[in-house]
Amino acid sequence: MTIAITGATSGIGLETAKTLLEKGHKIIFLVRDMKKADDVLKDIPQSGNVTVIACDLADLSSVKEAAEALQESTDQLDVLINNAGGTFKERMESKDGYELHLAVNHLGHFLLVNNCLDYLKKQSTKVINVSSEAHRAAKLDFKDLNLKNNYSTIKAYANAKLYNILFTKSLVDIGLTSYALHPGVIDSGFGDNLNPLLKMFWFLGKPFMKNTRQGASTSIYLASNTLDASKNGAYFKDRKVVSCSKEANNKATRDRLWEESEGLVKDYLQH
């Protein structure tokens, strides 16, 4: 199979990519830092099966170019794993002026998929979105998607992870195979960007966290297996279907999110 993955140079993205390479698949790395990708590939025996495409999810023009390059890179894309994400201790904005959690965790992937939509449908590509149990803490306000009022890191991240699940279900609505997943709480560099109080809780929880290889297991499972059609659009944890929040299952909410997201990226959408 040929599998594309965002955020493939660190954390669970890298572990996902390495394991899938070991299984004999061809992997397309969609990465922000090309130099880092070159360094990472020096330590991967199967690097000959890797194609690298520049894709900065916080820069919509970069995402638009990456979508074009992805479609040109392979005649058959079996799986797209929207894995990249991040959390930021202060309110920051992307190059396009969007709150950074919204931009990196949702809008970049939304644009990438939309600009490849006909291609993905033609290839019957499976789209996997890495979400989080944090989605249950979301406080969604369509009047303030950019969180200019009452910003908090937890709310920004939780909202973005809710968007990942809503997006997954919308993709099923339009005819794709798509899954969302919680990888587990991972002992990685993720906690480095938290504020001091949250960082303390993160440190105290480290003994109970998964390592990156364990955290990648559900992404690998979903990428590697053909599941029953009844599981299309489902939310997975530890390779099993689990329930998501009531808001994540709300069709009116996901339709509104799609509409709002289209408006935010409209200047970069290919028609």
PDB file of C-alpha atoms in Angstrom:
ATOM      1  CA  MET A   1       0.000   0.000   0.000  1.00  0.00           C
ATOM      2  CA  THR A   2       0.907   3.656  -0.324  1.00  0.00           C
ATOM      3  CA  ILE A   3       0.199   5.687   2.797  1.00  0.00           C
ATOM      4  CA  ALA A   4       0.573   9.428   3.328  1.00  0.00           C
ATOM      5  CA  ILE A   5       0.993  10.819   6.832  1.00  0.00           C
ATOM      6  CA  THR A   6       1.308  14.310   8.261  1.00  0.00           C
ATOM      7  CA  GLY A   7       3.635  14.894  11.190  1.00  0.00           C
ATOM      8  CA  ALA A   8       5.752  11.873  10.319  1.00  0.00           C
ATOM      9  CA  THR A   9       9.072  13.129  11.690  1.00  0.00           C
ATOM     10  CA  SER A  10       8.382  12.863  15.441  1.00  0.00           C
ATOM     11  CA  GLY A  11       6.238  11.274  18.131  1.00  0.00           C
ATOM     12  CA  ILE A  12       3.528   8.801  17.186  1.00  0.00           C
ATOM     13  CA  GLY A  13       3.665   9.947  13.575  1.00  0.00           C
ATOM     14  CA  LEU A  14       7.227   8.761  13.236  1.00  0.00           C
ATOM     15  CA  GLU A  15       6.483   5.477  15.007  1.00  0.00           C
ATOM     16  CA  THR A  16       3.457   4.948  12.767  1.00  0.00           C
ATOM     17  CA  ALA A  17       5.525   5.586   9.654  1.00  0.00           C
ATOM     18  CA  LYS A  18       8.412   3.356  10.762  1.00  0.00           C
ATOM     19  CA  THR A  19       6.132   0.423  11.566  1.00  0.00           C
ATOM     20  CA  LEU A  20       4.243   0.735   8.290  1.00  0.00           C
ATOM     21  CA  LEU A  21       7.569   0.856   6.430  1.00  0.00           C
ATOM     22  CA  GLU A  22       8.646  -2.316   8.232  1.00  0.00           C
ATOM     23  CA  LYS A  23       5.421  -3.920   6.971  1.00  0.00           C
ATOM     24  CA  GLY A  24       6.557  -3.174   3.420  1.00  0.00           C
ATOM     25  CA  HIS A  25       4.365  -0.181   2.589  1.00  0.00           C
ATOM     26  CA  LYS A  26       5.408   2.949   0.722  1.00  0.00           C
ATOM     27  CA  ILE A  27       5.085   6.073   2.846  1.00  0.00           C
ATOM     28  CA  ILE A  28       4.667   9.709   1.859  1.00  0.00           C
ATOM     29  CA  PHE A  29       5.871  12.077   4.577  1.00  0.00           C
ATOM     30  CA  LEU A  30       3.988  15.391   4.622  1.00  0.00           C
ATOM     31  CA  VAL A  31       6.263  17.547   6.770  1.00  0.00           C
ATOM     32  CA  ARG A  32       6.834  21.131   7.859  1.00  0.00           C
ATOM     33  CA  ASP A  33      10.618  20.796   8.307  1.00  0.00           C
ATOM     34  CA  MET A  34      12.353  19.251   5.308  1.00  0.00           C
ATOM     35  CA  LYS A  35      15.775  19.305   7.021  1.00  0.00           C
ATOM     36  CA  LYS A  36      14.374  17.342   9.962  1.00  0.00           C
ATOM     37  CA  ALA A  37      12.867  14.838   7.535  1.00  0.00           C
ATOM     38  CA  ASP A  38      16.261  14.334   5.890  1.00  0.00           C
ATOM     39  CA  ASP A  39      17.861  13.725   9.297  1.00  0.00           C
ATOM     40  CA  VAL A  40      15.140  11.272  10.343  1.00  0.00           C
ATOM     41  CA  LEU A  41      15.394   9.287   7.110  1.00  0.00           C
ATOM     42  CA  LYS A  42      19.132   8.674   7.680  1.00  0.00           C
ATOM     43  CA  ASP A  43      18.143   6.327  10.515  1.00  0.00           C
ATOM     44  CA  ILE A  44      15.392   4.479   8.645  1.00  0.00           C
ATOM     45  CA  PRO A  45      16.560   1.382   6.701  1.00  0.00           C
ATOM     46  CA  GLN A  46      13.549   1.538   4.354  1.00  0.00           C
ATOM     47  CA  SER A  47      14.067   5.212   3.461  1.00  0.00           C
ATOM     48  CA  GLY A  48      14.063   4.258  -0.215  1.00  0.00           C
ATOM     49  CA  ASN A  49      10.323   3.669   0.138  1.00  0.00           C
ATOM     50  CA  VAL A  50       9.715   7.193   1.440  1.00  0.00           C
ATOM     51  CA  THR A  51       8.655  10.264  -0.541  1.00  0.00           C
ATOM     52  CA  VAL A  52       8.847  13.619   1.263  1.00  0.00           C
ATOM     53  CA  ILE A  53       6.510  16.527   0.524  1.00  0.00           C
ATOM     54  CA  ALA A  54       6.708  19.929   2.214  1.00  0.00           C
ATOM     55  CA  CYS A  55       3.478  20.750   4.048  1.00  0.00           C
ATOM     56  CA  ASP A  56       3.232  23.415   6.742  1.00  0.00           C
ATOM     57  CA  LEU A  57      -0.265  23.055   8.165  1.00  0.00           C
ATOM     58  CA  ALA A  58      -0.065  26.562   9.624  1.00  0.00           C
ATOM     59  CA  ASP A  59       0.364  28.017   6.133  1.00  0.00           C
ATOM     60  CA  LEU A  60      -2.594  27.432   3.805  1.00  0.00           C
ATOM     61  CA  SER A  61      -0.578  28.245   0.686  1.00  0.00           C
ATOM     62  CA  SER A  62       1.868  25.487   1.677  1.00  0.00           C
ATOM     63  CA  VAL A  63      -1.033  23.074   2.199  1.00  0.00           C
ATOM     64  CA  LYS A  64      -2.461  23.917  -1.211  1.00  0.00           C
ATOM     65  CA  GLU A  65       0.906  23.179  -2.851  1.00  0.00           C
ATOM     66  CA  ALA A  66       1.234  19.955  -0.839  1.00  0.00           C
ATOM     67  CA  ALA A  67      -2.180  18.764  -2.039  1.00  0.00           C
ATOM     68  CA  GLU A  68      -1.068  19.239  -5.641  1.00  0.00           C
ATOM     69  CA  ALA A  69       2.237  17.476  -5.009  1.00  0.00           C
ATOM     70  CA  LEU A  70       0.537  14.572  -3.225  1.00  0.00           C
ATOM     71  CA  GLN A  71      -1.732  13.877  -6.177  1.00  0.00           C
ATOM     72  CA  GLU A  72       1.211  14.005  -8.572  1.00  0.00           C
ATOM     73  CA  SER A  73       3.358  11.728  -6.402  1.00  0.00           C
ATOM     74  CA  THR A  74       1.357   8.511  -6.742  1.00  0.00           C
ATOM     75  CA  ASP A  75      -1.336   6.966  -8.929  1.00  0.00           C
ATOM     76  CA  GLN A  76      -2.740   5.067  -5.946  1.00  0.00           C
ATOM     77  CA  LEU A  77      -3.042   6.467  -2.429  1.00  0.00           C
ATOM     78  CA  ASP A  78      -4.530   3.842  -0.142  1.00  0.00           C
ATOM     79  CA  VAL A  79      -4.471   5.714   3.161  1.00  0.00           C
ATOM     80  CA  LEU A  80      -4.092   9.321   4.339  1.00  0.00           C
ATOM     81  CA  ILE A  81      -3.315   9.694   8.053  1.00  0.00           C
ATOM     82  CA  ASN A  82      -3.932  13.216   9.343  1.00  0.00           C
ATOM     83  CA  ASN A  83      -1.665  12.776  12.324  1.00  0.00           C
ATOM     84  CA  ALA A  84       0.079  16.117  12.846  1.00  0.00           C
ATOM     85  CA  GLY A  85      -1.082  18.298  15.682  1.00  0.00           C
ATOM     86  CA  GLY A  86       0.140  20.408  18.519  1.00  0.00           C
ATOM     87  CA  THR A  87      -0.646  22.342  21.633  1.00  0.00           C
ATOM     88  CA  PHE A  88       0.575  25.830  22.482  1.00  0.00           C
ATOM     89  CA  LYS A  89       0.781  27.476  25.887  1.00  0.00           C
ATOM     90  CA  GLU A  90      -0.141  30.946  24.634  1.00  0.00           C
ATOM     91  CA  ARG A  91      -2.638  32.155  22.054  1.00  0.00           C
ATOM     92  CA  MET A  92      -0.755  32.302  18.770  1.00  0.00           C
ATOM     93  CA  GLU A  93      -1.872  32.764  15.183  1.00  0.00           C
ATOM     94  CA  SER A  94      -0.942  31.024  11.959  1.00  0.00           C
ATOM     95  CA  LYS A  95       0.492  32.763   8.921  1.00  0.00           C
ATOM     96  CA  ASP A  96      -3.092  33.260   7.740  1.00  0.00           C
ATOM     97  CA  GLY A  97      -4.219  34.813  11.024  1.00  0.00           C
ATOM     98  CA  TYR A  98      -6.029  31.829  12.546  1.00  0.00           C
ATOM     99  CA  GLU A  99      -5.618  30.620  16.123  1.00  0.00           C
ATOM    100  CA  LEU A 100      -2.848  28.056  15.955  1.00  0.00           C
ATOM    101  CA  HIS A 101      -4.669  25.036  17.435  1.00  0.00           C
ATOM    102  CA  LEU A 102      -7.480  25.602  14.930  1.00  0.00           C
ATOM    103  CA  ALA A 103      -5.024  26.042  12.052  1.00  0.00           C
ATOM    104  CA  VAL A 104      -2.626  23.152  12.705  1.00  0.00           C
ATOM    105  CA  ASN A 105      -5.011  20.554  14.110  1.00  0.00           C
ATOM    106  CA  HIS A 106      -7.980  21.193  11.829  1.00  0.00           C
ATOM    107  CA  LEU A 107      -7.912  23.776   9.036  1.00  0.00           C
ATOM    108  CA  GLY A 108      -4.696  22.524   7.432  1.00  0.00           C
ATOM    109  CA  HIS A 109      -6.016  18.978   7.214  1.00  0.00           C
ATOM    110  CA  PHE A 110      -9.445  20.224   6.112  1.00  0.00           C
ATOM    111  CA  LEU A 111      -7.870  22.056   3.181  1.00  0.00           C
ATOM    112  CA  LEU A 112      -5.528  19.189   2.317  1.00  0.00           C
ATOM    113  CA  VAL A 113      -8.404  16.735   2.062  1.00  0.00           C
ATOM    114  CA  ASN A 114     -10.741  19.107   0.245  1.00  0.00           C
ATOM    115  CA  ASN A 115      -8.163  19.958  -2.400  1.00  0.00           C
ATOM    116  CA  CYS A 116      -7.648  16.226  -2.988  1.00  0.00           C
ATOM    117  CA  LEU A 117     -11.302  15.249  -2.676  1.00  0.00           C
ATOM    118  CA  ASP A 118     -11.974  13.957  -6.195  1.00  0.00           C
ATOM    119  CA  TYR A 119      -8.626  12.169  -6.152  1.00  0.00           C
ATOM    120  CA  LEU A 120      -9.320  10.541  -2.774  1.00  0.00           C
ATOM    121  CA  LYS A 121     -12.751   9.387  -3.902  1.00  0.00           C
ATOM    122  CA  LYS A 122     -11.384   7.973  -7.144  1.00  0.00           C
ATOM    123  CA  GLN A 123      -8.632   6.111  -5.277  1.00  0.00           C
ATOM    124  CA  SER A 124     -11.019   4.955  -2.502  1.00  0.00           C
ATOM    125  CA  THR A 125      -8.487   6.384  -0.072  1.00  0.00           C
ATOM    126  CA  LYS A 126      -9.081   5.734   3.615  1.00  0.00           C
ATOM    127  CA  VAL A 127      -8.733   8.915   5.718  1.00  0.00           C
ATOM    128  CA  ILE A 128      -7.651   8.505   9.347  1.00  0.00           C
ATOM    129  CA  ASN A 129      -7.800  11.485  11.712  1.00  0.00           C
ATOM    130  CA  VAL A 130      -5.873  11.463  14.988  1.00  0.00           C
ATOM    131  CA  SER A 131      -8.154  13.021  17.595  1.00  0.00           C
ATOM    132  CA  SER A 132      -8.109  12.718  21.392  1.00  0.00           C
ATOM    133  CA  GLU A 133     -10.257  12.036  24.436  1.00  0.00           C
ATOM    134  CA  ALA A 134      -9.656  15.732  25.091  1.00  0.00           C
ATOM    135  CA  HIS A 135     -12.519  16.373  22.648  1.00  0.00           C
ATOM    136  CA  ARG A 136     -14.898  15.766  25.563  1.00  0.00           C
ATOM    137  CA  ALA A 137     -13.778  19.040  27.170  1.00  0.00           C
ATOM    138  CA  ALA A 138     -14.606  21.120  24.071  1.00  0.00           C
ATOM    139  CA  LYS A 139     -16.601  24.336  24.410  1.00  0.00           C
ATOM    140  CA  LEU A 140     -17.508  25.140  20.840  1.00  0.00           C
ATOM    141  CA  ASP A 141     -18.612  28.653  19.929  1.00  0.00           C
ATOM    142  CA  PHE A 142     -19.078  29.248  16.209  1.00  0.00           C
ATOM    143  CA  LYS A 143     -19.030  32.998  16.856  1.00  0.00           C
ATOM    144  CA  ASP A 144     -15.480  32.704  18.183  1.00  0.00           C
ATOM    145  CA  LEU A 145     -13.685  29.841  16.407  1.00  0.00           C
ATOM    146  CA  ASN A 146     -10.467  31.850  16.695  1.00  0.00           C
ATOM    147  CA  LEU A 147     -10.823  32.038  20.488  1.00  0.00           C
ATOM    148  CA  LYS A 148     -10.168  35.748  20.708  1.00  0.00           C
ATOM    149  CA  ASN A 149     -12.250  35.738  23.904  1.00  0.00           C
ATOM    150  CA  ASN A 150     -11.541  33.627  27.000  1.00  0.00           C
ATOM    151  CA  TYR A 151      -8.649  31.698  25.446  1.00  0.00           C
ATOM    152  CA  SER A 152      -7.209  28.707  27.246  1.00  0.00           C
ATOM    153  CA  THR A 153      -4.845  26.036  25.986  1.00  0.00           C
ATOM    154  CA  ILE A 154      -7.159  23.262  27.161  1.00  0.00           C
ATOM    155  CA  LYS A 155     -10.207  24.720  25.418  1.00  0.00           C
ATOM    156  CA  ALA A 156      -8.288  25.414  22.209  1.00  0.00           C
ATOM    157  CA  TYR A 157      -6.886  21.893  22.038  1.00  0.00           C
ATOM    158  CA  ALA A 158     -10.151  20.217  23.068  1.00  0.00           C
ATOM    159  CA  ASN A 159     -12.097  22.151  20.436  1.00  0.00           C
ATOM    160  CA  ALA A 160      -9.602  21.190  17.739  1.00  0.00           C
ATOM    161  CA  LYS A 161      -9.834  17.511  18.686  1.00  0.00           C
ATOM    162  CA  LEU A 162     -13.637  17.724  18.524  1.00  0.00           C
ATOM    163  CA  TYR A 163     -13.288  19.185  15.031  1.00  0.00           C
ATOM    164  CA  ASN A 164     -11.242  16.109  14.028  1.00  0.00           C
ATOM    165  CA  ILE A 165     -14.132  13.791  14.871  1.00  0.00           C
ATOM    166  CA  LEU A 166     -16.777  16.024  13.301  1.00  0.00           C
ATOM    167  CA  PHE A 167     -14.627  16.215  10.148  1.00  0.00           C
ATOM    168  CA  THR A 168     -14.309  12.417  10.094  1.00  0.00           C
ATOM    169  CA  LYS A 169     -18.073  11.976  10.159  1.00  0.00           C
ATOM    170  CA  SER A 170     -18.545  14.636   7.460  1.00  0.00           C
ATOM    171  CA  LEU A 171     -16.154  12.748   5.183  1.00  0.00           C
ATOM    172  CA  VAL A 172     -18.331   9.653   5.563  1.00  0.00           C
ATOM    173  CA  ASP A 173     -21.365  11.777   4.682  1.00  0.00           C
ATOM    174  CA  ILE A 174     -19.760  12.620   1.325  1.00  0.00           C
ATOM    175  CA  GLY A 175     -18.770   9.052   0.496  1.00  0.00           C
ATOM    176  CA  LEU A 176     -15.299   8.438   1.929  1.00  0.00           C
ATOM    177  CA  THR A 177     -14.079   5.819   4.373  1.00  0.00           C
ATOM    178  CA  SER A 178     -12.832   7.655   7.443  1.00  0.00           C
ATOM    179  CA  TYR A 179     -12.023   6.959  11.078  1.00  0.00           C
ATOM    180  CA  ALA A 180     -11.020   9.046  14.088  1.00  0.00           C
ATOM    181  CA  LEU A 181      -8.952   7.796  16.991  1.00  0.00           C
ATOM    182  CA  HIS A 182      -7.544   8.549  20.414  1.00  0.00           C
ATOM    183  CA  PRO A 183      -3.911   7.409  20.502  1.00  0.00           C
ATOM    184  CA  GLY A 184      -3.664   7.452  24.295  1.00  0.00           C
ATOM    185  CA  VAL A 185      -1.797   9.893  26.489  1.00  0.00           C
ATOM    186  CA  ILE A 186       1.703   9.704  25.119  1.00  0.00           C
ATOM    187  CA  ASP A 187       4.995  10.257  26.937  1.00  0.00           C
ATOM    188  CA  SER A 188       6.533  12.472  24.273  1.00  0.00           C
ATOM    189  CA  GLY A 189       7.461  16.125  23.845  1.00  0.00           C
ATOM    190  CA  PHE A 190       3.779  17.032  23.729  1.00  0.00           C
ATOM    191  CA  GLY A 191       3.752  18.408  27.290  1.00  0.00           C
ATOM    192  CA  ASP A 192       6.627  20.816  26.672  1.00  0.00           C
ATOM    193  CA  ASN A 193       4.292  23.555  25.443  1.00  0.00           C
ATOM    194  CA  LEU A 194       1.899  23.431  28.389  1.00  0.00           C
ATOM    195  CA  ASN A 195       1.722  26.143  31.023  1.00  0.00           C
ATOM    196  CA  PRO A 196       3.483  25.433  34.367  1.00  0.00           C
ATOM    197  CA  LEU A 197       0.404  24.061  36.171  1.00  0.00           C
ATOM    198  CA  LEU A 198      -0.566  21.702  33.347  1.00  0.00           C
ATOM    199  CA  LYS A 199       3.061  20.710  32.899  1.00  0.00           C
ATOM    200  CA  MET A 200       3.150  19.619  36.555  1.00  0.00           C
ATOM    201  CA  PHE A 201       0.087  17.404  36.067  1.00  0.00           C
ATOM    202  CA  TRP A 202       1.670  16.064  32.875  1.00  0.00           C
ATOM    203  CA  PHE A 203       4.843  15.151  34.787  1.00  0.00           C
ATOM    204  CA  LEU A 204       2.861  13.430  37.566  1.00  0.00           C
ATOM    205  CA  GLY A 205       0.999  11.375  34.964  1.00  0.00           C
ATOM    206  CA  LYS A 206       4.078  10.167  33.100  1.00  0.00           C
ATOM    207  CA  PRO A 207       4.232   6.735  34.806  1.00  0.00           C
ATOM    208  CA  PHE A 208       0.774   5.972  33.396  1.00  0.00           C
ATOM    209  CA  MET A 209       1.428   7.148  29.845  1.00  0.00           C
ATOM    210  CA  LYS A 210       2.004   5.096  26.717  1.00  0.00           C
ATOM    211  CA  ASN A 211       5.237   5.254  24.781  1.00  0.00           C
ATOM    212  CA  THR A 212       5.105   6.436  21.182  1.00  0.00           C
ATOM    213  CA  ARG A 213       5.129   2.884  19.785  1.00  0.00           C
ATOM    214  CA  GLN A 214       2.083   1.994  21.877  1.00  0.00           C
ATOM    215  CA  GLY A 215       0.424   5.278  20.929  1.00  0.00           C
ATOM    216  CA  ALA A 216       0.836   4.513  17.243  1.00  0.00           C
ATOM    217  CA  SER A 217      -0.876   1.118  17.457  1.00  0.00           C
ATOM    218  CA  THR A 218      -4.417   2.271  16.653  1.00  0.00           C
ATOM    219  CA  SER A 219      -3.298   4.352  13.665  1.00  0.00           C
ATOM    220  CA  ILE A 220      -1.362   1.337  12.377  1.00  0.00           C
ATOM    221  CA  TYR A 221      -4.333  -0.970  12.961  1.00  0.00           C
ATOM    222  CA  LEU A 222      -6.743   1.286  11.081  1.00  0.00           C
ATOM    223  CA  ALA A 223      -4.295   1.822   8.211  1.00  0.00           C
ATOM    224  CA  SER A 224      -3.496  -1.876   7.854  1.00  0.00           C
ATOM    225  CA  ASN A 225      -6.930  -3.483   8.132  1.00  0.00           C
ATOM    226  CA  THR A 226     -10.138  -3.448   6.116  1.00  0.00           C
ATOM    227  CA  LEU A 227     -12.969  -2.947   8.570  1.00  0.00           C
ATOM    228  CA  ASP A 228     -16.660  -3.707   8.320  1.00  0.00           C
ATOM    229  CA  ALA A 229     -18.628  -0.912   6.684  1.00  0.00           C
ATOM    230  CA  SER A 230     -20.656  -0.487   9.881  1.00  0.00           C
ATOM    231  CA  LYS A 231     -17.548   0.968  11.537  1.00  0.00           C
ATOM    232  CA  ASN A 232     -17.121   3.721   8.947  1.00  0.00           C
ATOM    233  CA  GLY A 233     -16.987   7.064  10.717  1.00  0.00           C
ATOM    234  CA  ALA A 234     -16.336   5.493  14.111  1.00  0.00           C
ATOM    235  CA  TYR A 235     -14.072   6.758  16.884  1.00  0.00           C
ATOM    236  CA  PHE A 236     -11.431   4.277  18.065  1.00  0.00           C
ATOM    237  CA  LYS A 237      -9.396   3.817  21.220  1.00  0.00           C
ATOM    238  CA  ASP A 238      -6.995   0.914  21.787  1.00  0.00           C
ATOM    239  CA  ARG A 239      -8.032  -0.483  18.379  1.00  0.00           C
ATOM    240  CA  LYS A 240     -11.686  -0.746  19.427  1.00  0.00           C
ATOM    241  CA  VAL A 241     -14.737   1.381  18.639  1.00  0.00           C
ATOM    242  CA  VAL A 242     -15.714   3.561  21.601  1.00  0.00           C
ATOM    243  CA  SER A 243     -18.376   6.210  22.020  1.00  0.00           C
ATOM    244  CA  CYS A 244     -17.492   9.854  21.494  1.00  0.00           C
ATOM    245  CA  SER A 245     -19.152  12.901  23.004  1.00  0.00           C
ATOM    246  CA  LYS A 246     -22.726  13.869  22.217  1.00  0.00           C
ATOM    247  CA  GLU A 247     -21.462  17.002  20.434  1.00  0.00           C
ATOM    248  CA  ALA A 248     -19.160  14.883  18.253  1.00  0.00           C
ATOM    249  CA  ASN A 249     -22.220  12.975  17.007  1.00  0.00           C
ATOM    250  CA  ASN A 250     -24.266  16.087  16.247  1.00  0.00           C
ATOM    251  CA  LYS A 251     -24.895  16.315  12.484  1.00  0.00           C
ATOM    252  CA  ALA A 252     -25.992  19.950  12.607  1.00  0.00           C
ATOM    253  CA  THR A 253     -22.725  20.808  14.376  1.00  0.00           C
ATOM    254  CA  ARG A 254     -20.565  18.980  11.862  1.00  0.00           C
ATOM    255  CA  ASP A 255     -22.412  20.535   8.919  1.00  0.00           C
ATOM    256  CA  ARG A 256     -21.922  23.997  10.439  1.00  0.00           C
ATOM    257  CA  LEU A 257     -18.224  23.294  11.066  1.00  0.00           C
ATOM    258  CA  TRP A 258     -17.766  22.247   7.425  1.00  0.00           C
ATOM    259  CA  GLU A 259     -19.459  25.416   6.235  1.00  0.00           C
ATOM    260  CA  GLU A 260     -17.407  27.643   8.533  1.00  0.00           C
ATOM    261  CA  SER A 261     -14.162  25.845   7.650  1.00  0.00           C
ATOM    262  CA  GLU A 262     -14.851  26.251   3.931  1.00  0.00           C
ATOM    263  CA  GLY A 263     -15.271  29.959   4.500  1.00  0.00           C
ATOM    264  CA  LEU A 264     -11.963  30.232   6.356  1.00  0.00           C
ATOM    265  CA  VAL A 265      -9.950  28.457   3.629  1.00  0.00           C
ATOM    266  CA  LYS A 266     -11.979  29.608   0.592  1.00  0.00           C
ATOM    267  CA  ASP A 267      -9.093  31.544  -0.966  1.00  0.00           C
ATOM    268  CA  TYR A 268      -7.073  28.316  -1.193  1.00  0.00           C
ATOM    269  CA  LEU A 269      -9.755  25.855  -2.255  1.00  0.00           C
ATOM    270  CA  GLN A 270      -9.426  24.357  -5.712  1.00  0.00           C
ATOM    271  CA  HIS A 271     -12.707  24.324  -7.603  1.00  0.00           C
TER     272      HIS A 271
END
